[in-house]
Short mmCIF file of C-alpha atoms (C1' of nucleotides) in Angstrom, two decimals:
data_model
loop_
_atom_site.label_atom_id
_atom_site.label_comp_id
_atom_site.label_asym_id
_atom_site.label_seq_id
_atom_site.Cartn_x
_atom_site.Cartn_y
_atom_site.Cartn_z
CA UNK A 1430 0.00 0.00 0.00
CA UNK A 1431 1.73 3.01 -1.33
CA UNK A 1432 2.74 6.17 0.44
CA UNK A 1433 4.86 9.00 -0.93
CA UNK A 1434 8.09 7.00 -1.44
CA UNK A 1435 6.36 4.30 -3.49
CA UNK A 1436 4.78 6.96 -5.70
CA UNK A 1437 8.15 8.66 -6.06
CA UNK A 1438 9.78 5.36 -7.09
CA UNK A 1439 6.97 4.84 -9.63
CA UNK A 1440 7.68 8.33 -10.97
CA UNK A 1441 11.33 7.49 -11.51
CA UNK A 1442 10.46 4.14 -13.08
CA UNK A 1443 8.03 5.71 -15.55
CA UNK A 1444 10.69 8.26 -16.46
CA UNK A 1445 13.09 5.47 -17.29
CA UNK A 1446 10.58 3.28 -19.09
CA UNK A 1447 8.51 5.75 -21.00
CA UNK A 1448 9.54 9.44 -21.12
CA UNK A 1449 10.44 10.56 -24.65
CA UNK A 1450 8.68 7.56 -26.18
CA UNK A 1451 5.27 7.26 -27.76
CA UNK A 1452 2.33 5.00 -26.94
CA UNK A 1453 1.60 2.40 -29.62
CA UNK A 1454 -1.45 0.85 -28.06
CA UNK A 1455 -3.59 1.26 -24.97
CA UNK A 1456 -5.81 -1.39 -23.41
CA UNK A 1457 -8.41 -1.20 -20.65
CA UNK A 1458 -8.62 -4.34 -18.51
CA UNK A 1459 -11.02 -3.02 -15.87
CA UNK A 1460 -13.76 -0.68 -17.04
CA UNK A 1461 -13.89 1.18 -13.75
CA UNK A 1462 -10.25 2.24 -13.83
CA UNK A 1463 -10.80 5.60 -15.55
CA UNK A 1464 -12.61 8.29 -13.56
CA UNK A 1465 -13.58 11.90 -14.24
CA UNK A 1466 -12.69 14.91 -12.10
CA UNK A 1467 -15.63 14.02 -9.81
CA UNK A 1468 -13.97 10.60 -9.34
CA UNK A 1469 -16.88 8.81 -10.99
CA UNK A 1470 -16.05 6.07 -13.52
CA UNK A 1471 -16.30 7.46 -17.07
CA UNK A 1472 -18.92 6.05 -19.42
CA UNK A 1473 -16.45 4.92 -22.09
CA UNK A 1474 -13.00 4.18 -20.64
CA UNK A 1475 -11.85 2.62 -23.93
CA UNK A 1476 -12.46 5.82 -25.84
CA UNK A 1477 -10.94 7.83 -23.01
CA UNK A 1478 -7.60 6.03 -22.96
CA UNK A 1479 -7.58 5.68 -26.76
CA UNK A 1480 -6.89 9.43 -26.80
CA UNK A 1481 -3.37 8.47 -25.70
CA UNK A 1482 -2.51 6.34 -28.72
CA UNK A 1483 0.26 8.07 -30.60
CA UNK A 1484 0.99 10.32 -27.62
CA UNK A 1485 4.51 10.95 -26.34
CA UNK A 1486 5.21 11.10 -22.60
CA UNK A 1487 7.01 14.35 -21.83
CA UNK A 1488 7.37 14.34 -18.05
CA UNK A 1489 6.21 12.60 -14.88
CA UNK A 1490 5.71 14.66 -11.74
CA UNK A 1491 4.33 13.92 -8.29
CA UNK A 1492 2.12 15.95 -5.95
CA UNK A 1493 1.40 14.28 -2.59
CA UNK A 1494 0.52 10.70 -3.58
CA UNK A 1495 -0.71 11.72 -7.03
CA UNK A 1496 1.31 10.86 -10.12
CA UNK A 1497 0.98 13.28 -13.04
CA UNK A 1498 1.96 12.14 -16.57
CA UNK A 1499 2.28 14.95 -19.13
CA UNK A 1500 1.63 13.73 -22.66
CA UNK A 1501 1.69 15.32 -26.10
CA UNK A 1502 -1.19 13.71 -27.94
CA UNK A 1503 -2.53 14.09 -31.51
CA UNK A 1504 -5.24 16.36 -30.10
CA UNK A 1505 -2.88 18.42 -27.94
CA UNK A 1506 -1.40 18.23 -24.44
CA UNK A 1507 -3.20 15.97 -21.97
CA UNK A 1508 -2.38 14.87 -18.44
CA UNK A 1509 -2.89 11.35 -17.11
CA UNK A 1510 -3.25 11.48 -13.34
CA UNK A 1511 -3.17 8.42 -11.12
CA UNK A 1512 -3.77 7.59 -7.49
CA UNK A 1513 -2.56 4.22 -6.20
CA UNK A 1514 -4.75 4.18 -3.07
CA UNK A 1515 -4.09 0.88 -1.27
CA UNK A 1516 -2.62 -1.48 -3.86
CA UNK A 1517 -1.98 0.44 -7.09
CA UNK A 1518 1.35 0.27 -8.90
CA UNK A 1519 2.93 0.61 -12.33
CA UNK A 1520 4.90 -2.40 -13.50
CA UNK A 1521 6.36 -3.46 -16.81
CA UNK A 1522 6.32 -6.86 -18.50
CA UNK A 1523 4.83 -8.86 -21.35
CA UNK A 1524 2.29 -10.71 -19.24
CA UNK A 1525 -0.62 -9.10 -17.41
CA UNK A 1526 0.27 -8.89 -13.71
CA UNK A 1527 -2.17 -9.79 -10.95
CA UNK A 1528 -4.74 -7.04 -10.59
CA UNK A 1529 -4.01 -5.59 -14.06
CA UNK A 1530 -6.42 -2.72 -14.84
CA UNK A 1531 -4.91 -0.97 -17.88
CA UNK A 1532 -1.86 -1.20 -20.09
CA UNK A 1533 0.23 0.99 -22.34
CA UNK A 1534 2.49 -0.41 -25.06
CA UNK A 1535 5.45 1.94 -25.31
CA UNK A 1536 7.20 2.21 -28.68
CA UNK A 1537 10.79 0.92 -28.43
CA UNK A 1538 10.05 0.28 -24.77
CA UNK A 1539 8.21 -2.04 -22.41
CA UNK A 1540 4.53 -2.71 -21.92
CA UNK A 1541 3.58 -0.65 -18.87
CA UNK A 1542 0.71 -1.94 -16.72
CA UNK A 1543 -1.38 -0.19 -14.12
CA UNK A 1544 -2.08 -2.97 -11.60
CA UNK A 1545 -4.27 -2.58 -8.53
CA UNK A 1546 -5.60 -5.70 -6.80
CA UNK A 1547 -8.06 -3.97 -4.50
CA UNK A 1548 -9.20 -1.59 -7.23
CA UNK A 1549 -9.47 1.53 -5.08
CA UNK A 1550 -6.99 3.34 -7.30
CA UNK A 1551 -7.81 5.26 -10.46
CA UNK A 1552 -6.58 6.95 -13.62
CA UNK A 1553 -7.89 10.33 -14.72
CA UNK A 1554 -7.29 11.82 -18.17
CA UNK A 1555 -8.03 15.42 -19.01
CA UNK A 1556 -6.52 18.69 -20.18
CA UNK A 1557 -3.65 20.14 -18.14
CA UNK A 1558 -5.95 22.92 -16.93
CA UNK A 1559 -8.64 20.50 -15.74
CA UNK A 1560 -6.17 18.16 -14.03
CA UNK A 1561 -4.25 20.96 -12.36
CA UNK A 1562 -7.54 22.43 -11.19
CA UNK A 1563 -8.42 19.06 -9.67
CA UNK A 1564 -5.06 18.85 -7.90
CA UNK A 1565 -5.38 22.41 -6.63
CA UNK A 1566 -8.84 21.63 -5.26
CA UNK A 1567 -7.38 18.86 -3.07
CA UNK A 1568 -5.87 21.54 -0.85
CA UNK A 1569 -2.61 19.72 -0.19
CA UNK A 1570 -0.16 21.06 2.35
CA UNK A 1571 3.60 21.48 1.79
CA UNK A 1572 5.67 18.72 0.15
CA UNK A 1573 8.17 16.94 2.39
CA UNK A 1574 10.29 15.71 -0.52
CA UNK A 1575 12.81 16.25 -2.02
CA UNK A 1576 13.42 19.34 0.15
CA UNK A 1577 12.71 18.98 3.88
CA UNK A 1578 9.93 21.02 5.45
CA UNK A 1579 11.60 23.57 7.73
CA UNK A 1580 10.83 23.24 11.48
CA UNK A 1581 8.97 26.57 11.51
CA UNK A 1582 6.79 25.63 8.55
CA UNK A 1583 6.06 22.32 10.23
CA UNK A 1584 5.04 24.02 13.44
CA UNK A 1585 2.53 26.23 11.64
CA UNK A 1586 1.18 23.36 9.53
CA UNK A 1587 0.65 20.98 12.46
CA UNK A 1588 -0.38 23.47 15.14
CA UNK A 1589 -2.94 21.76 17.39
CA UNK A 1590 -3.64 20.80 20.97
CA UNK A 1591 -4.71 17.25 20.15
CA UNK A 1592 -2.57 14.20 19.29
CA UNK A 1593 0.11 14.71 16.66
CA UNK A 1594 -0.15 11.30 14.99
CA UNK A 1595 -3.43 11.81 13.11
CA UNK A 1596 -2.20 15.29 12.11
CA UNK A 1597 0.70 13.79 10.23
CA UNK A 1598 -1.80 11.88 8.10
CA UNK A 1599 -3.83 14.99 7.24
CA UNK A 1600 -2.89 15.68 3.61
CA UNK A 1601 -3.98 19.31 3.91
CA UNK A 1602 -1.33 19.89 6.60
CA UNK A 1603 1.55 17.92 5.09
CA UNK A 1604 1.24 16.20 1.73
CA UNK A 1605 2.11 12.57 1.13
CA UNK A 1606 2.68 11.03 4.55
CA UNK A 1607 0.76 7.82 5.32
CA UNK A 1608 -0.01 5.61 8.26
CA UNK A 1609 3.31 3.76 8.23
CA UNK A 1610 5.24 6.99 7.89
CA UNK A 1611 3.50 8.50 10.92
CA UNK A 1612 4.71 5.77 13.30
CA UNK A 1613 8.19 5.63 11.77
CA UNK A 1614 8.69 9.40 11.82
CA UNK A 1615 7.54 9.80 15.42
CA UNK A 1616 9.89 7.01 16.50
CA UNK A 1617 12.81 8.65 14.70
CA UNK A 1618 11.93 12.00 16.30
CA UNK A 1619 11.45 10.37 19.76
CA UNK A 1620 7.98 11.91 20.02
CA UNK A 1621 5.09 9.96 21.53
CA UNK A 1622 2.12 9.68 19.12
CA UNK A 1623 -0.22 11.22 21.72
CA UNK A 1624 1.91 14.35 22.05
CA UNK A 1625 0.06 17.59 21.34
CA UNK A 1626 1.93 19.71 18.77
CA UNK A 1627 1.33 22.74 21.02
CA UNK A 1628 3.65 21.22 23.65
CA UNK A 1629 6.62 20.62 21.32
CA UNK A 1630 9.67 22.83 21.85
CA UNK A 1631 12.04 24.09 19.15
CA UNK A 1632 14.20 21.03 19.39
CA UNK A 1633 11.14 18.81 19.00
CA UNK A 1634 10.23 20.57 15.75
CA UNK A 1635 13.79 20.27 14.52
CA UNK A 1636 13.82 16.55 15.28
CA UNK A 1637 10.47 16.08 13.55
CA UNK A 1638 11.64 17.92 10.44
CA UNK A 1639 14.78 15.80 10.27
CA UNK A 1640 12.86 12.59 11.01
CA UNK A 1641 10.40 13.14 8.15
CA UNK A 1642 13.21 13.57 5.69
CA UNK A 1643 15.26 10.69 7.08
CA UNK A 1644 12.29 8.32 6.90
CA UNK A 1645 11.50 9.25 3.30
CA UNK A 1646 15.14 8.93 2.27
CA UNK A 1647 15.35 5.53 3.94
CA UNK A 1648 12.22 4.11 2.30
CA UNK A 1649 13.22 5.50 -1.09
CA UNK A 1650 16.55 3.77 -0.85
CA UNK A 1651 14.97 0.47 0.22
CA UNK A 1652 12.33 0.53 -2.51
CA UNK A 1653 14.28 1.94 -5.43
CA UNK A 1654 13.97 -0.32 -8.44
CA UNK A 1655 11.53 -1.83 -10.93
CA UNK A 1656 9.69 -4.07 -8.49
CA UNK A 1657 8.07 -2.39 -5.50
CA UNK A 1658 6.93 -4.89 -2.90
CA UNK A 1659 4.19 -3.66 -0.62
CA UNK A 1660 4.22 -4.98 2.93
CA UNK A 1661 0.89 -6.79 2.56
CA UNK A 1662 2.16 -8.94 -0.28
CA UNK A 1663 3.43 -12.47 0.20
CA UNK A 1664 7.17 -12.71 0.89
CA UNK A 1665 7.42 -9.03 1.71
CA UNK A 1666 10.06 -8.21 4.34
CA UNK A 1667 9.21 -5.53 6.88
CA UNK A 1668 11.95 -2.89 6.57
CA UNK A 1669 10.45 -0.58 9.20
CA UNK A 1670 11.75 0.34 12.65
CA UNK A 1671 8.50 0.00 14.64
CA UNK A 1672 5.60 -0.36 12.20
CA UNK A 1673 4.12 -3.86 12.33
CA UNK A 1674 6.42 -4.83 15.20
CA UNK A 1675 4.13 -4.96 18.22
CA UNK A 1676 5.86 -6.77 21.08
CA UNK A 1677 9.21 -6.92 19.28
CA UNK A 1678 12.20 -5.25 20.98
CA UNK A 1679 12.72 -1.56 20.25
CA UNK A 1680 15.76 -1.21 17.95
CA UNK A 1681 17.18 1.39 20.37
CA UNK A 1682 16.42 0.09 23.86
CA UNK A 1683 14.83 -3.40 23.56
CA UNK A 1684 11.60 -2.30 25.27
CA UNK A 1685 8.65 -4.14 23.62
CA UNK A 1686 6.98 -2.02 20.93
CA UNK A 1687 3.45 -0.83 21.76
CA UNK A 1688 0.48 -0.81 19.44
CA UNK A 1689 -2.94 0.81 19.49
CA UNK A 1690 -5.71 1.46 17.01
CA UNK A 1691 -7.09 4.96 16.63
CA UNK A 1692 -9.59 5.92 14.00
CA UNK A 1693 -9.31 2.41 12.62
CA UNK A 1694 -5.58 2.82 11.95
CA UNK A 1695 -2.77 1.10 13.84
CA UNK A 1696 -0.01 3.12 15.52
CA UNK A 1697 3.27 1.67 16.85
CA UNK A 1698 5.74 3.24 19.27
CA UNK A 1699 8.35 2.63 21.98
CA UNK A 1700 7.09 3.74 25.39
CA UNK A 1701 10.64 4.32 26.62
CA UNK A 1702 12.19 6.17 23.65
CA UNK A 1703 9.11 8.24 22.82
CA UNK A 1704 7.95 10.56 25.58
CA UNK A 1705 4.96 12.85 25.48
CA UNK A 1706 6.04 16.43 24.96
CA UNK A 1707 8.89 15.15 22.87
CA UNK A 1708 11.56 14.73 25.49
"C1'" DT B 1156 -13.68 -17.71 10.05
"C1'" DG B 1157 -13.17 -12.99 11.30
"C1'" DA B 1158 -10.19 -9.39 11.34
"C1'" DA B 1159 -7.10 -6.46 9.46
"C1'" DA B 1160 -4.53 -4.17 5.85
"C1'" DT B 1161 0.75 1.56 3.76
"C1'" DG B 1162 -5.89 5.62 1.30
"C1'" DT B 1163 -9.61 8.56 0.91
"C1'" DT B 1164 -14.16 10.38 1.73
"C1'" DA B 1165 -18.86 10.98 3.26
"C1'" DA B 1166 -21.79 10.79 7.07
"C1'" DC B 1167 -22.59 11.20 11.81
"C1'" DG B 1168 -22.07 12.65 16.72
"C1'" DA B 1169 -19.77 15.21 20.54
"C1'" DA C 1201 -16.48 25.11 13.39
"C1'" DT C 1202 -13.78 21.34 14.61
"C1'" DC C 1203 -12.68 17.13 16.18
"C1'" DG C 1204 -12.93 12.16 16.13
"C1'" DT C 1205 -15.09 7.79 14.87
"C1'" DT C 1206 -17.32 4.67 11.58
"C1'" DA C 1207 -18.54 2.76 7.39
"C1'" DA C 1208 -17.71 2.19 2.68
"C1'" DC C 1209 -15.07 1.07 -1.46
"C1'" DA C 1210 -12.81 -4.62 -3.09
"C1'" DT C 1211 -9.71 -8.03 -2.19
"C1'" DT C 1212 -6.29 -10.79 -0.05
"C1'" DT C 1213 -3.89 -12.70 3.75
"C1'" DC C 1214 -3.14 -14.47 8.44
#
DNA sequence: TGAAATGTTAACGA
DNA sequence: ATCGTTAACATTTC
């Protein structure tokens, strides 16, 4: 299940596989894969994606967890936007992967598949103005990658007197962080997930800023490459410090890792390393 | 078998 | 208004 780093790896992969090359053929495997700017499935997804045949991919950019493919098509510039949600990914290969929903045959390149077992993800194709309007309307907060969010900016974005953990997930405060990232970042920053942002001192904000960047850099390094394995998949190895490690020894102090569910989402932390108030 | 899963969003209640 | 929880989306895995 993808967070920012997985989307960023997909961006790099699509750059390598596809940028500068044209699309020979497009196929829709799952009719509900293409949505409009209201996120409703379009009436004719075949016709929609057929607009990309003969198009050349110019650039791939990322905003939060959205991937934005800029294409020059016979009818003019269009943007293909995707959201991976829980299980989406782009892969390449001759055979349809599990969960295949659409595919793009790249001239002098691979066949690129949009695969998404749980089918929460989507593709959206429209003019640059329409797509950028859609992205703007999401109201995303500042990007934590590639440049770190400065401690001061972080403090203003997260300002609150309730628990910090759910705040980190709020895309309108900081863009791109997910549920795994929240636990990992707070562990790295030695901040308890229940800590109220209003009680963090300057050093706490500095640690949080550094921890966000360090976590993203770490996951990007681990997941770089053509095949991204999500944790839920068979054979996946858990590369995280505390996420999914309830009861296992803390990597710093051997205290058993704690777990709780809030708002339906699990949180993991070390009760010795992470103190409320951040110190 | 039931529960839970790395995302988002609408609906509801305090 | 704002916060937090719950259900829903669809499917797989433990």
